[in-house]
Coordinates of C-alpha atoms and ligand atoms in Angstrom, one line a residue:
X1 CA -14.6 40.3 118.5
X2 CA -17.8 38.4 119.4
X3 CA -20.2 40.5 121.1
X4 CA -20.9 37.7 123.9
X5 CA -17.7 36.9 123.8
X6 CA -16.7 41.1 125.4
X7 CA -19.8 40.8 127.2
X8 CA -18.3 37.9 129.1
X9 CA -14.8 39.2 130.0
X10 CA -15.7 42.4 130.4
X11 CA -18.2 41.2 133.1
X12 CA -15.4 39.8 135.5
X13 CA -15.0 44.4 136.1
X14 CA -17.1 44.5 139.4
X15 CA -18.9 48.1 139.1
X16 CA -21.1 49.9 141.7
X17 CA -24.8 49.9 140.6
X18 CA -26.7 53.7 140.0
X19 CA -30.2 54.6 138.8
X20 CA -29.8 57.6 136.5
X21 CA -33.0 60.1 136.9
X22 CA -34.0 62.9 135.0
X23 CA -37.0 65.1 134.1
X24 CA -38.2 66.4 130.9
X25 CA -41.4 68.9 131.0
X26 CA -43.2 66.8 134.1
X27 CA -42.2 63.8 132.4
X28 CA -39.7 61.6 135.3
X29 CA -37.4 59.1 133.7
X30 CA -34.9 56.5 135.2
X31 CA -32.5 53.9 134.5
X32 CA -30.1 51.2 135.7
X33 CA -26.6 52.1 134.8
X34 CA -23.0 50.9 136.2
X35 CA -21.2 52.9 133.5
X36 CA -20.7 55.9 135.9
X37 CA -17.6 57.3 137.2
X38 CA -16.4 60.1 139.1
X39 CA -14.2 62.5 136.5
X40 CA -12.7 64.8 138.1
X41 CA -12.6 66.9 141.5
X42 CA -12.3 70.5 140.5
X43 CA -14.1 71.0 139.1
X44 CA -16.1 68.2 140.4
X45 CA -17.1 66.1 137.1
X46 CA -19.0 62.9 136.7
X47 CA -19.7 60.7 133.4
X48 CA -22.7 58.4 132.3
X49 CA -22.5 56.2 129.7
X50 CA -25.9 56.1 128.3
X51 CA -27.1 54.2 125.2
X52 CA -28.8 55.5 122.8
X53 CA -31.3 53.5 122.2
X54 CA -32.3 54.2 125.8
X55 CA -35.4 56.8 125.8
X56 CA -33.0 58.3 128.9
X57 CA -30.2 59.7 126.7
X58 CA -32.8 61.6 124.5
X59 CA -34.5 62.6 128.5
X60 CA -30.4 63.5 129.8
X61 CA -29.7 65.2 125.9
X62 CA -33.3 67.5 126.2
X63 CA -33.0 68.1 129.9
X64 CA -29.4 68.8 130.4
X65 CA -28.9 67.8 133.3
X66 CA -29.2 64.2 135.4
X67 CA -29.1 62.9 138.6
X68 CA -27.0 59.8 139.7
X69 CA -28.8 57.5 142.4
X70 CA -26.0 55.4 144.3
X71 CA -27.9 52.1 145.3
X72 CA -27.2 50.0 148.5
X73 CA -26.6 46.4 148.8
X74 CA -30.6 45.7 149.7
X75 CA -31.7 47.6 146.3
X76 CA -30.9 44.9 143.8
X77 CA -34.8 44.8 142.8
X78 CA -35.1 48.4 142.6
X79 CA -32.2 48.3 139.7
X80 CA -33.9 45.3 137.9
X81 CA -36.8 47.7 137.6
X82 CA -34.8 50.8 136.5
X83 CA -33.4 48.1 133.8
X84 CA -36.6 47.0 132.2
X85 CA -38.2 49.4 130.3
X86 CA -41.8 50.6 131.7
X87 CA -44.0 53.3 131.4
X88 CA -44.2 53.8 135.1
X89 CA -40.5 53.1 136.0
X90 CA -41.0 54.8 139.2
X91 CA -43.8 52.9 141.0
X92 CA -43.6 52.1 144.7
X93 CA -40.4 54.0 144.9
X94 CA -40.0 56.9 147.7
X95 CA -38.5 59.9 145.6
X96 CA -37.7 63.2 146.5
X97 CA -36.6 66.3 144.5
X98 CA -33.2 67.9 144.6
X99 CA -31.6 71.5 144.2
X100 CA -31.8 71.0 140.6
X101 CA -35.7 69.9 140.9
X102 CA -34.2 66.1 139.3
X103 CA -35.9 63.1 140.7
X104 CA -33.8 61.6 143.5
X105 CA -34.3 58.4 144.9
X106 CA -35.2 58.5 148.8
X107 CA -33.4 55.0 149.7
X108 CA -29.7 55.3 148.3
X109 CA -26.7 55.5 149.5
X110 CA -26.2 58.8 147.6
X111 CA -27.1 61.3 145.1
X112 CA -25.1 63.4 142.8
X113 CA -26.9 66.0 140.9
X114 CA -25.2 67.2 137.6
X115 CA -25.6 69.3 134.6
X116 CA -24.7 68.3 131.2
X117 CA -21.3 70.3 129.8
X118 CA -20.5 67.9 127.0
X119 CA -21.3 65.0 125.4
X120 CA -19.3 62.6 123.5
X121 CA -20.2 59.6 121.3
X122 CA -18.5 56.2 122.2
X123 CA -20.1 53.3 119.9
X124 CA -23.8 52.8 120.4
X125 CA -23.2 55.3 123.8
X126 CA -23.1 58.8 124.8
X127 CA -21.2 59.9 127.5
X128 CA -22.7 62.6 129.3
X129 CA -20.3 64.9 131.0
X130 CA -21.4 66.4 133.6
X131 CA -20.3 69.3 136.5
X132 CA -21.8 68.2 139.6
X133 CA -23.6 71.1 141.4
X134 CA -25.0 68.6 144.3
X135 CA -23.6 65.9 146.3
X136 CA -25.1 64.3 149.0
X137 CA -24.3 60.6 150.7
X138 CA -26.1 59.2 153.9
X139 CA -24.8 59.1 157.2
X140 CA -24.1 55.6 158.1
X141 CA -22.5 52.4 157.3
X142 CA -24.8 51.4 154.4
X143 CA -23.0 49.3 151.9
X144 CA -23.4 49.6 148.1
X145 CA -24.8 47.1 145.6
X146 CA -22.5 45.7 143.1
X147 CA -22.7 44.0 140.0
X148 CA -20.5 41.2 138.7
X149 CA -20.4 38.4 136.1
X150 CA -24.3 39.6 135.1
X151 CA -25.1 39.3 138.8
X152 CA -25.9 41.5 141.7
X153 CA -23.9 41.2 145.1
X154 CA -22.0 43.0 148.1
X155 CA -19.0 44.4 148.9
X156 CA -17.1 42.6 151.3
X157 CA -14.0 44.7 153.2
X158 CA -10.8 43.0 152.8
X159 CA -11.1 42.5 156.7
X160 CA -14.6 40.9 156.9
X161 CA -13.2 37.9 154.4
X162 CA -9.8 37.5 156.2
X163 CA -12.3 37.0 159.7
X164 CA -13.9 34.6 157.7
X165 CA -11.5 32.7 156.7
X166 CA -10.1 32.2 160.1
X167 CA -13.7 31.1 161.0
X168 CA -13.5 28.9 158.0
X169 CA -10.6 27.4 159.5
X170 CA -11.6 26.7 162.6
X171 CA -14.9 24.5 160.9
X172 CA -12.5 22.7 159.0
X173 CA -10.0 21.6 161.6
X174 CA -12.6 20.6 163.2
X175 CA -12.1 23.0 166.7
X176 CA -16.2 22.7 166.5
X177 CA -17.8 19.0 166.2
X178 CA -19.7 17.9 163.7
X179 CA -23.5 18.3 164.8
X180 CA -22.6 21.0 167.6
X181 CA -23.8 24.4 167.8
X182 CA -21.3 27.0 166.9
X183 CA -22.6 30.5 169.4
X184 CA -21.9 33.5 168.1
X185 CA -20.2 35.3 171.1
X186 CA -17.9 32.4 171.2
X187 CA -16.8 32.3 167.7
X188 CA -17.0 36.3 167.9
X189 CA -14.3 35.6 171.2
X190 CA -12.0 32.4 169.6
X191 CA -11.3 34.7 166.4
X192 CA -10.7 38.0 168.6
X193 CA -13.4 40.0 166.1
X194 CA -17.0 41.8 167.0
X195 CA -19.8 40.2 167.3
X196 CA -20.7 42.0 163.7
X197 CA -17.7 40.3 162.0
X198 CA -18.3 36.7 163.5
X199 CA -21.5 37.4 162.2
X200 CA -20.7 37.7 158.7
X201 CA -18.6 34.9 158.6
X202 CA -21.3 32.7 159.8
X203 CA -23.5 33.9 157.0
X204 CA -20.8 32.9 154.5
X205 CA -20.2 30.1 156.1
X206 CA -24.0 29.0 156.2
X207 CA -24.4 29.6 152.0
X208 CA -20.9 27.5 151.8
X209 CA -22.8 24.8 153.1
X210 CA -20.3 23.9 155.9
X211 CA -22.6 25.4 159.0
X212 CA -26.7 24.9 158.8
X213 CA -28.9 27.3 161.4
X214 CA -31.5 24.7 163.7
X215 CA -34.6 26.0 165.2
X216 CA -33.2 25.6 168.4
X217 CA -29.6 25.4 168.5
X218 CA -29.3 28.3 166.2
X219 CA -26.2 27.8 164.0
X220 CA -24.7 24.4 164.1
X221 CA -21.1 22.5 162.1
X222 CA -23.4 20.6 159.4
X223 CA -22.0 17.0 159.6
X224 CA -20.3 15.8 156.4
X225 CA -21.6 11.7 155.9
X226 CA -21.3 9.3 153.0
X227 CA -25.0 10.2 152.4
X228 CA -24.2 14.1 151.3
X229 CA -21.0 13.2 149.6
X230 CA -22.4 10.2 147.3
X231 CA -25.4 12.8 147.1
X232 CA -23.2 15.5 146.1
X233 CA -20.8 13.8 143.7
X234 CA -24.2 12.3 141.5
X235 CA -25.6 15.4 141.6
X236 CA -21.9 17.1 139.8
X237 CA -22.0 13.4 137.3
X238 CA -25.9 13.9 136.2
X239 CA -25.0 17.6 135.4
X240 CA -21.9 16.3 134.0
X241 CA -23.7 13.5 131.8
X242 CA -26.6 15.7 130.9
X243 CA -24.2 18.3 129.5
X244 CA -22.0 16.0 127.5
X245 CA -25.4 14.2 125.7
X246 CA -26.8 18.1 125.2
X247 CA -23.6 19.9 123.8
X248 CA -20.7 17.4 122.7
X249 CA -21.6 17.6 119.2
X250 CA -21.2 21.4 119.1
X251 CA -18.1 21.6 121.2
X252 CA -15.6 24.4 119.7
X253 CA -11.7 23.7 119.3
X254 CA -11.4 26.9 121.4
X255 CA -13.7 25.1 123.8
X256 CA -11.8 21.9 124.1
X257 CA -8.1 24.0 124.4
X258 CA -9.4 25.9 126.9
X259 CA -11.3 22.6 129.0
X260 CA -7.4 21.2 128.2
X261 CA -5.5 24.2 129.9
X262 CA -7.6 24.4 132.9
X263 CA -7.3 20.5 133.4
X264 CA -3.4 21.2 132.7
X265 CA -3.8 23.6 135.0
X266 CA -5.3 21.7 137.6
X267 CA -3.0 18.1 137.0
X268 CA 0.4 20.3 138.0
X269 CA -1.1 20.7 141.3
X270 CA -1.1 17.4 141.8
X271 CA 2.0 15.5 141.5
X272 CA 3.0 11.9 142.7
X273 CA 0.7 11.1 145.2
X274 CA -0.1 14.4 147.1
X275 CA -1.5 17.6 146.7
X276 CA 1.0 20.6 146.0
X277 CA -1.5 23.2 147.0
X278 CA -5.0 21.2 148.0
X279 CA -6.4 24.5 147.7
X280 CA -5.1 25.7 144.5
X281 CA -6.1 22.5 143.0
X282 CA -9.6 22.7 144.5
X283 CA -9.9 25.8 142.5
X284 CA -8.5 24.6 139.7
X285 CA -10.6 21.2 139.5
X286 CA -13.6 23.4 140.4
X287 CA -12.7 25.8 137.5
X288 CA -12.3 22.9 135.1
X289 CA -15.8 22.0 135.8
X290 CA -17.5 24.4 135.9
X291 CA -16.1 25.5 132.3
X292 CA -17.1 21.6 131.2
X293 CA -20.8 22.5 132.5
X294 CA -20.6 25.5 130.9
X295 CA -20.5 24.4 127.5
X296 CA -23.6 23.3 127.6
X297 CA -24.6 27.0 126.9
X298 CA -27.7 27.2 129.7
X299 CA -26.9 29.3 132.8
X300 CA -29.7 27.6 134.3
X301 CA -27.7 24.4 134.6
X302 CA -24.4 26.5 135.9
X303 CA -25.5 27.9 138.2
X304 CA -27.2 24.8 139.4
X305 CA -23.5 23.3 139.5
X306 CA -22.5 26.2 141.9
X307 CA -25.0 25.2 144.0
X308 CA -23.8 21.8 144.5
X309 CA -21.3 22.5 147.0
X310 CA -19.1 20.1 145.6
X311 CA -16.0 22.7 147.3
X312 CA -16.9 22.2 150.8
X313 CA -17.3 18.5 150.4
X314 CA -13.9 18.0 148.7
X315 CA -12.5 20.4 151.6
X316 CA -13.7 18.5 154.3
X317 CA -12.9 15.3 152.8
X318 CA -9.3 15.1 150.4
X319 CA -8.8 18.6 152.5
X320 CA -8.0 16.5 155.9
X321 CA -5.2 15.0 154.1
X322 CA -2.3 15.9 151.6
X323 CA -2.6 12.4 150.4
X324 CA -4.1 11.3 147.6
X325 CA -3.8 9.7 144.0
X326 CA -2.7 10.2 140.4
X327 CA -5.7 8.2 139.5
X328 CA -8.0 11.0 140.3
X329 CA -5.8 13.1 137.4
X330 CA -6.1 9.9 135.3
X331 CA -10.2 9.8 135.7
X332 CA -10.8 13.4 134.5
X333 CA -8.1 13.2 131.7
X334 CA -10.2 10.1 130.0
X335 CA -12.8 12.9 130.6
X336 CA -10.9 15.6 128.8
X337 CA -10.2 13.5 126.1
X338 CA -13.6 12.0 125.4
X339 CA -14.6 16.3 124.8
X340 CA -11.5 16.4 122.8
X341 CA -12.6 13.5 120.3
X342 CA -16.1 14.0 120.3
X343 CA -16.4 10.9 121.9
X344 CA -19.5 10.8 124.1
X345 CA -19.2 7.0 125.7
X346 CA -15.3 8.0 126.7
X347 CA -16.3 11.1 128.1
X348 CA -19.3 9.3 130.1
X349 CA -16.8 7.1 131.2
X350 CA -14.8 9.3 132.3
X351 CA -17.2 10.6 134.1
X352 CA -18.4 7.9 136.2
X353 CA -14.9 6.8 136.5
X354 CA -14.0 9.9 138.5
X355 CA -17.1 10.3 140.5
X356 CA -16.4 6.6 141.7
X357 CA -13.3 7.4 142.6
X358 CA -14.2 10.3 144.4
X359 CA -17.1 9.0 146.2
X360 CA -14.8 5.6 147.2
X361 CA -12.0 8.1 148.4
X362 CA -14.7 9.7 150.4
X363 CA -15.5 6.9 152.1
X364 CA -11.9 6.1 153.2
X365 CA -11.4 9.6 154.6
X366 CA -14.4 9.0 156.5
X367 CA -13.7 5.6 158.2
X368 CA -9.8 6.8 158.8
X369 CA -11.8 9.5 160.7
X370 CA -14.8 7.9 162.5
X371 CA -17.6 8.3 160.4
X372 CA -18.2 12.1 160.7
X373 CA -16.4 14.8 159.6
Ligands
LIG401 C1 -26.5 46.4 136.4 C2 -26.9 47.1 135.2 C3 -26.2 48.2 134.7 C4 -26.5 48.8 133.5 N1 -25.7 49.8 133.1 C5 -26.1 50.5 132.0 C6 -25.3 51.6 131.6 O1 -24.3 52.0 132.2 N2 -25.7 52.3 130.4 C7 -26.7 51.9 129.7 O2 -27.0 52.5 128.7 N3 -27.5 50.9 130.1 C8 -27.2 50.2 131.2 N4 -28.0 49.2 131.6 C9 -29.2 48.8 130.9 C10 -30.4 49.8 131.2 O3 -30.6 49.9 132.5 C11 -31.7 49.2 130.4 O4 -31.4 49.3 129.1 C12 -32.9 50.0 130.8 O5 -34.0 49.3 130.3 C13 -33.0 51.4 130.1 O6 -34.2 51.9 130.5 P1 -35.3 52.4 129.4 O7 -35.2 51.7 128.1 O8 -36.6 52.1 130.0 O9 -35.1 53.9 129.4 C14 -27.7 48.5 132.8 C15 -28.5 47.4 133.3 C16 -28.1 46.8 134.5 C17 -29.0 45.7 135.0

């Protein structure tokens, strides 16, 4: 299998993030590692996966012993600089010893201090088994850092997202105007939540796009207008364009089976003249997309697609009704089989086609519905 190819899938396994320390003679070293796991409890046991062409395993293999450094959800810099090799790995960072005299990291969540009782070889890795002889975690409610899909992030409780959801909801029905300020301790009321929780799901729901904080008025329902949807459906058709004229001629047959089962994928969602599930079939169209823009290779240009918002703008729009048209399906197929033929002016059309369509469709929603959503 493809190297890139494991790298990929294997990156959709959402991992804590740790910064393994260790000393040899008065020599400190550290690393970023997320292949660390708790082995077992008694005796208490912990592995790190270390490769070894990492100066660190030959630092854990002389020392025998190593120190793993939990991080918290604000330390995402601190494990890009445990990650890049340096001679001074340790600048600026507030370290203190532990029982073991190992290098601990002031700032995380918590520290486990181990020493080596075996080590096994797994590919290019070593796994370093090791009995813990310290364990210490902070007192509080810090929460940790976590790594997914190459990317650094948060943990959300299962609670925080339902809450936000339900705040989600209540932007999209509309139970706040367009324009008007959305306070906190009513929100935090209306959902029956703390003030802690209401304020997480106006933080997601500020990076979604659908709220917008104002100097004054502090967070406020961002208006949806024909301006930010034509705005926001060129924006996905340049990407799209500039993707099909930069990759087309190196699309895979993989690549265009896979582009053809999500659009499959998406198309049974919609049948006749209504949505099934609107929101299944945003994710779907969403994932056919993306995966289009993603051919093009450049994570640049990906991520610039996330960035569109091109969800919330298909929420608040199509999402107000379960009407809507085959010809939308009919649009993005011409685009599906323009990539399947290799035929860039097809595709473009396509293209256009759809983001026509969509912006027109737009436009109806929002005279049926005064102007604003
Ligand atoms: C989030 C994240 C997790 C990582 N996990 C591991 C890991 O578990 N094992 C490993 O050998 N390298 C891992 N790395 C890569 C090392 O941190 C990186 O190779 C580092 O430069 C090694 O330090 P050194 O070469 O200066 O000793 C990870 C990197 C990141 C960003």
């Amino acid at each position: 299998m493809d190297a890139a190819h494991f790298r990929h899938v294997v990156g959709h396994l959402a991992s804590g993030v740790t910064v393994i320390t260790t000393e040899t003679g008065d020599r400190r070293h550290g690393m970023t590692a997320s292949s660390v796991t708790s082995l077992s409890a008694d005796p208490p046991m912990m592995l790190a996966c270390i490769n070894n062409a990492v100066p660190t395993a030959a630092a854990v293999a002389d020392s025998g012993r190593y120190a793993v450094n939990v991080l918290g959800d604000g330390q995402g810099e601190l494990a890009r600089q445990f990650a890049t090799a340096s001679d001074d790995k340790f600048r600026g960072v507030a370290v203190h010893p532990g029982k073991l005299g190992l290098p601990l990291l002031t700032d995380a969540l918590a520290h486990l201090e181990c020493e080596v009782v075996e080590q096994v070889t797994g590919g290019t890795h070593t796994i370093f088994l090791g009995r813990v002889v310290t364990a210490t975690a902070t007192a509080g409610d810090g929460q940790p850092l976590t790594y997914f899909r190459g990317g650094f992030g948060r943990f959300a409780f299962a609670k925080d997202d339902e809450v936000y959801g339900r705040a989600r909801e209540l932007v999209l029905s509309r139970a706040y105007p367009a324009d008007q300020a959305l306070p906190l301790e009513d929100l935090a009321t209306r959902l029956g939540v703390d003030q802690a929780a209401a304020f997480y799901a106006l933080t997601r729901l500020s990076s979604d796009g659908l709220v917008r904080r104002d100097a004054d008025r502090g967070y406020v329902v961002a208006p949806l207008d024909v301006r930010t949807s034509d705005e926001t459906f060129d924006a996905r058709l340049a990407v799209e364009l500039g993707v099909l004229s930069l990759s087309l001629d190196r699309v895979t047959d993989d690549e265009v089976t896979e582009l053809r089962r999500r659009f499959d994928a998406m198309a049974a969602l919609l049948v006749g003249e209504r949505f099934v599930d609107f929101h299944g079939y945003l994710d779907a169209n969403y994932a056919m997309h993306e995966y289009l823009v993603s051919l093009a290779g450049n994570p640049l240009l990906t991520s610039t697609f996330g960035r569109l918002g091109i969800k919330n703008v298909m929420t608040r729009s199509f999402g107000v009704t379960p009407e809507t048209s085959q010809k939308f399906v009919e649009a993005q197929r011409h685009l599906v089989d323009g990539v399947a033929h290799r035929d860039a002016e097809s595709a473009r059309r396509g293209a256009i086609e759809y983001c026509e369509l969509a912006k027109e469709r737009v436009r109806e929603i929002l005279v049926a519905t005064g102007g604003t959503l």
